[in-house]
Coordinates of C-alpha atoms and ligand atoms in Angstrom, one line a residue:
X10 CA 0.0 0.0 0.0
X11 CA 2.8 2.5 0.8
X12 CA 5.5 1.1 -1.5
X13 CA 7.8 0.2 1.4
X14 CA 10.1 -2.7 1.8
X15 CA 8.3 -5.3 4.0
X16 CA 11.6 -6.7 5.1
X17 CA 12.2 -3.5 7.0
X18 CA 8.9 -3.5 8.8
X19 CA 7.9 -4.7 12.2
X20 CA 4.3 -5.0 13.6
X21 CA 3.4 -4.4 17.2
X22 CA 0.4 -4.4 19.5
X23 CA -0.1 -0.7 18.9
X24 CA 2.8 1.5 18.0
X25 CA 3.3 1.6 21.8
X26 CA 4.8 -1.8 21.6
X27 CA 7.3 -0.7 18.9
X28 CA 8.3 2.4 21.0
X29 CA 8.7 0.1 24.1
X30 CA 10.8 -2.4 22.1
X31 CA 13.0 0.4 21.0
X32 CA 13.6 1.5 24.6
X33 CA 14.2 -2.0 25.7
X34 CA 16.7 -2.6 22.9
X35 CA 18.6 0.6 22.9
X36 CA 18.1 2.4 26.2
X37 CA 19.7 1.1 29.4
X38 CA 21.5 2.3 32.5
X39 CA 23.8 5.2 31.7
X40 CA 22.0 6.0 28.4
X41 CA 20.0 9.1 27.7
X42 CA 16.7 9.3 25.8
X43 CA 15.8 12.7 24.4
X44 CA 12.2 13.8 24.1
X45 CA 10.5 17.2 23.6
X46 CA 8.9 19.3 26.3
X47 CA 5.3 18.4 25.4
X48 CA 6.1 15.1 23.8
X49 CA 4.1 11.9 24.1
X50 CA 4.4 10.5 27.7
X51 CA 5.5 7.0 26.7
X52 CA 9.0 8.2 25.7
X53 CA 9.9 9.2 29.2
X54 CA 8.2 6.1 30.7
X55 CA 10.0 3.8 28.2
X56 CA 13.4 5.4 29.2
X57 CA 12.7 5.1 33.0
X58 CA 11.4 1.5 32.7
X59 CA 14.7 0.4 31.3
X60 CA 16.9 2.4 33.7
X61 CA 17.9 5.1 31.2
X62 CA 17.7 8.8 31.8
X63 CA 15.0 10.8 30.0
X64 CA 16.2 14.2 28.8
X65 CA 13.5 16.8 28.2
X66 CA 14.1 19.5 25.6
X67 CA 12.3 22.8 25.4
X68 CA 10.0 23.5 22.5
X69 CA 9.6 26.9 20.8
X70 CA 6.0 28.0 21.5
X71 CA 4.8 24.4 21.5
X72 CA 6.7 23.4 18.4
X73 CA 9.7 20.9 18.2
X74 CA 13.0 22.8 18.3
X75 CA 15.6 20.9 16.3
X76 CA 18.5 23.2 17.4
X77 CA 17.6 22.6 21.1
X78 CA 17.4 18.9 20.5
X79 CA 20.9 18.8 18.8
X80 CA 22.3 20.9 21.7
X81 CA 20.9 18.4 24.2
X82 CA 22.6 15.4 22.6
X83 CA 25.7 13.9 24.2
X84 CA 27.9 10.8 23.8
X85 CA 25.3 9.0 26.0
X86 CA 22.2 9.8 23.8
X87 CA 20.8 6.6 22.3
X88 CA 17.3 7.5 21.3
X89 CA 15.7 10.8 20.2
X90 CA 11.8 10.7 20.0
X91 CA 9.9 13.2 17.9
X92 CA 6.2 12.8 17.3
X93 CA 5.4 14.6 14.1
X94 CA 2.6 15.7 14.3
X95 CA 2.9 15.9 18.0
X96 CA 0.3 14.9 20.6
X97 CA -1.0 16.9 22.4
X98 CA 0.2 20.1 20.7
X99 CA -0.9 19.1 17.2
X100 CA 2.0 21.0 15.7
X101 CA 4.6 19.5 13.3
X102 CA 8.0 20.4 11.7
X103 CA 8.8 20.0 8.0
X104 CA 10.7 17.0 6.6
X105 CA 13.8 19.1 5.9
X106 CA 14.0 19.9 9.6
X107 CA 13.7 16.2 10.5
X108 CA 16.5 15.5 8.0
X109 CA 18.7 18.1 9.6
X110 CA 18.0 16.5 13.0
X111 CA 18.9 13.0 11.8
X112 CA 22.1 14.3 10.1
X113 CA 23.2 16.2 13.1
X114 CA 22.8 13.4 15.7
X115 CA 25.8 11.8 17.4
X116 CA 26.8 8.5 15.7
X117 CA 25.4 6.2 18.4
X118 CA 21.9 7.8 18.5
X119 CA 18.7 6.8 16.6
X120 CA 16.0 9.2 15.6
X121 CA 12.5 7.8 16.1
X122 CA 9.9 9.6 14.2
X123 CA 6.5 8.8 15.7
X124 CA 4.0 9.1 12.9
X125 CA 0.8 8.2 14.9
X126 CA -0.9 11.2 13.3
X127 CA 0.9 11.2 9.9
X128 CA -2.2 10.1 8.0
X129 CA -4.0 13.3 8.8
X130 CA -1.3 15.3 6.8
X131 CA -1.9 15.3 3.1
X132 CA 1.2 14.3 1.2
X133 CA 3.3 13.5 4.2
X134 CA 4.9 10.0 4.3
X135 CA 5.5 10.0 8.1
X136 CA 9.3 9.9 7.6
X137 CA 9.5 6.9 5.3
X138 CA 11.8 8.6 2.9
X139 CA 14.2 9.5 5.7
X140 CA 14.2 5.9 6.9
X141 CA 15.1 4.8 3.4
X142 CA 18.0 7.2 2.9
X143 CA 19.6 6.9 6.4
X144 CA 20.8 4.3 8.8
X145 CA 19.8 6.2 11.9
X146 CA 16.1 6.8 11.4
X147 CA 13.1 4.7 12.5
X148 CA 9.4 5.5 11.9
X149 CA 6.5 4.3 13.9
X150 CA 2.8 4.2 12.7
X151 CA -0.5 3.1 14.0
X152 CA -4.0 2.0 13.1
X153 CA -5.3 3.7 16.3
X154 CA -5.9 7.2 14.9
X155 CA -7.1 7.8 11.3
X156 CA -8.3 4.1 11.0
X157 CA -10.1 4.2 14.3
X158 CA -8.8 0.8 15.5
X159 CA -7.3 1.8 18.8
X160 CA -8.9 -1.1 20.6
X161 CA -7.5 -3.6 18.1
X162 CA -3.9 -2.7 19.0
X163 CA -2.1 -2.6 15.7
X164 CA 1.0 -0.5 15.0
X165 CA 4.1 -0.9 12.9
X166 CA 7.6 0.3 12.6
X167 CA 9.9 0.9 9.6
X168 CA 13.6 1.2 9.9
X169 CA 17.0 0.2 8.7
X170 CA 17.8 -3.6 8.6
X171 CA 20.1 -3.5 11.6
X172 CA 17.3 -2.0 13.8
X173 CA 14.5 -4.3 12.5
X174 CA 16.7 -7.3 13.1
X175 CA 17.4 -6.3 16.7
X176 CA 13.7 -5.5 17.5
X177 CA 12.7 -8.9 15.9
X178 CA 15.0 -10.7 18.3
X179 CA 13.2 -9.4 21.4
X180 CA 9.6 -9.2 20.0
X181 CA 7.3 -11.9 21.3
X182 CA 6.5 -14.2 18.3
X183 CA 2.7 -13.9 18.6
X184 CA 2.3 -10.2 19.5
X185 CA -0.6 -9.6 17.2
X186 CA -3.9 -11.5 16.9
X187 CA -5.2 -12.7 13.6
X188 CA -8.4 -10.7 14.1
X189 CA -6.4 -7.5 14.6
X190 CA -4.3 -8.2 11.5
X191 CA -7.4 -8.9 9.4
X192 CA -9.0 -5.6 10.6
X193 CA -5.9 -3.7 9.9
X194 CA -5.6 -5.1 6.4
X195 CA -9.2 -4.3 5.6
X196 CA -8.8 -0.8 6.9
X197 CA -5.6 0.0 5.0
X198 CA -7.1 -1.3 1.7
X199 CA -10.1 0.9 2.1
X200 CA -8.4 4.0 0.7
X201 CA -11.7 5.8 -0.2
X202 CA -12.9 5.7 3.4
X203 CA -9.5 6.8 4.7
X204 CA -9.4 9.7 2.3
X205 CA -12.9 10.7 3.3
X206 CA -11.9 10.7 7.0
X207 CA -8.8 12.8 6.3
X208 CA -10.7 15.3 4.3
X209 CA -13.5 15.6 6.9
X210 CA -11.0 16.0 9.7
X211 CA -9.2 18.8 7.8
X212 CA -12.5 20.6 7.1
X213 CA -13.9 20.3 10.6
X214 CA -10.6 21.0 12.3
X215 CA -10.4 24.4 10.5
X216 CA -14.1 25.1 11.4
X217 CA -13.6 24.2 15.0
X218 CA -10.4 26.2 15.4
X219 CA -12.1 29.3 14.0
X220 CA -15.3 28.8 16.0
X221 CA -13.2 28.5 19.3
X222 CA -11.1 31.5 18.3
X223 CA -14.2 33.6 17.7
X224 CA -15.2 32.7 21.3
X225 CA -11.9 33.9 22.7
X226 CA -10.1 30.5 22.8
X227 CA -7.1 30.4 20.5
X228 CA -5.1 27.4 19.4
X229 CA -2.0 26.7 17.3
X230 CA -2.4 25.4 13.7
X231 CA -3.1 21.7 14.3
X232 CA -2.0 19.1 11.8
X233 CA -3.7 16.2 13.8
X234 CA -7.2 15.1 14.7
X235 CA -7.5 17.4 17.7
X236 CA -7.1 21.0 18.7
X237 CA -5.1 22.2 21.7
X238 CA -7.4 25.0 23.0
X239 CA -5.6 27.6 25.1
X240 CA -7.5 29.2 28.0
X241 CA -6.7 32.2 30.1
X242 CA -5.5 30.2 33.0
X243 CA -5.3 26.7 34.5
X244 CA -8.4 27.5 36.6
X245 CA -10.4 28.6 33.5
X246 CA -9.3 25.4 31.6
X247 CA -10.4 23.2 34.5
X248 CA -13.7 25.0 35.0
X249 CA -14.4 24.7 31.2
X250 CA -13.6 20.9 31.4
X251 CA -16.1 20.5 34.3
X252 CA -18.7 22.5 32.4
X253 CA -18.2 20.4 29.2
X254 CA -18.4 17.2 31.3
X255 CA -21.8 18.4 32.7
X256 CA -22.9 18.8 29.1
X257 CA -21.8 15.2 28.2
X258 CA -18.7 16.3 26.3
X259 CA -15.4 14.7 27.2
X260 CA -12.2 16.5 26.3
X261 CA -8.6 15.9 27.6
X262 CA -6.8 17.9 30.4
X263 CA -3.1 18.1 29.5
X264 CA -1.5 19.5 32.7
X265 CA 0.6 16.4 32.8
X266 CA 2.1 17.5 29.5
X267 CA 3.1 20.9 31.0
X268 CA 0.1 22.6 29.4
X269 CA -2.1 23.3 32.4
X270 CA -4.1 26.1 30.7
X271 CA -5.0 24.0 27.8
X272 CA -7.6 21.3 26.8
X273 CA -7.1 18.9 23.9
X274 CA -10.4 18.7 22.0
X275 CA -10.8 15.9 19.4
X276 CA -12.2 16.8 16.0
X277 CA -15.4 14.8 15.9
X278 CA -18.2 14.8 13.3
X279 CA -20.0 18.0 12.4
X280 CA -22.6 17.9 15.1
X281 CA -20.0 17.1 17.8
X282 CA -17.9 20.0 16.6
X283 CA -20.9 22.3 16.7
X284 CA -21.9 21.1 20.2
X285 CA -18.4 21.6 21.7
X286 CA -17.9 25.0 20.1
X287 CA -21.3 26.2 21.4
X288 CA -20.7 24.8 24.8
X289 CA -17.3 26.5 25.1
X290 CA -18.9 29.7 23.9
X291 CA -21.5 29.5 26.6
X292 CA -18.9 28.7 29.3
X293 CA -16.7 31.7 28.2
X294 CA -19.7 34.1 28.3
X295 CA -20.4 33.1 31.9
X296 CA -16.7 33.0 33.0
X297 CA -15.3 36.2 31.7
Ligands
LIG305 C1 2.1 10.4 19.5 C2 1.6 9.1 19.8 N1 2.4 8.0 19.6 C3 1.9 6.7 19.8 C4 0.7 6.5 20.4 C5 0.3 5.1 20.7 O1 -0.7 4.6 19.9 P1 -1.0 3.0 19.7 O2 -0.2 2.3 20.7 O3 -2.4 2.9 19.9 O4 -0.5 2.8 18.3 C6 -0.2 7.6 20.6 C7 -1.5 7.4 21.2 O5 -2.1 8.2 21.8 C8 0.3 8.9 20.4 O6 -0.5 10.0 20.6

């Protein structure tokens, strides 16, 4: 489907498993694992679980900062995780920036490009080209987002031979069920449905961002299937979350991602987007 070399792929019970295998294989005591300030929580957990030290690198206004990552690398850096687009910020950096990062890493370090949200970005290959042209880049992907199969637990990785061979040695032989594989195959072959989901997400994401901004709640340009709504304060974000909950709307608090004044709001279908925008509007009218 993607024109990639199957010999350089590995499947996992969610991309979580691939990320965990990478930490297990490459990050041990005395090693450093670099992740971004608002990066996905599993990178830090994966490092700590294997006795390695997580190294958090500042972002520039909620966007991955390649220069800051390069400056944080040392002779102990083994893994550098970048989600592109990132969760929960929704922002991403261009492929040329990822290439600059890969090319500037110390020799012993691997760049892991987490492409969980790559399908939402028209024309973006999630980092596949970078994998094919370098020995130090691994890409992870998932069926949990655009394909809506989170509960099935299917993810995959694409990397150089030497990495896939190492991960294959420690992977449990029966990590995916036949039911999960059948569902994933059906989903990936249904390109018309996937395209419809991508297009609807793009349309409704723009609508939702604008509707929230009109109500006094700004967000960065998102490239994923959610918006990171910024409120005036932590108290306002928490009060809005409570109000939304009372209206039957579930969003995500992200204080644990060092974004206490924000709520991550998933782009739903049109009626869900309208409901959440109107509810946030009513909350803001009462709160300010
Ligand atoms: C950036 C990122 N990477 C990886 C994952 C893991 O997804 P899964 O294990 O379902 O493939 C998630 C899920 O929230 C995510 O947001």
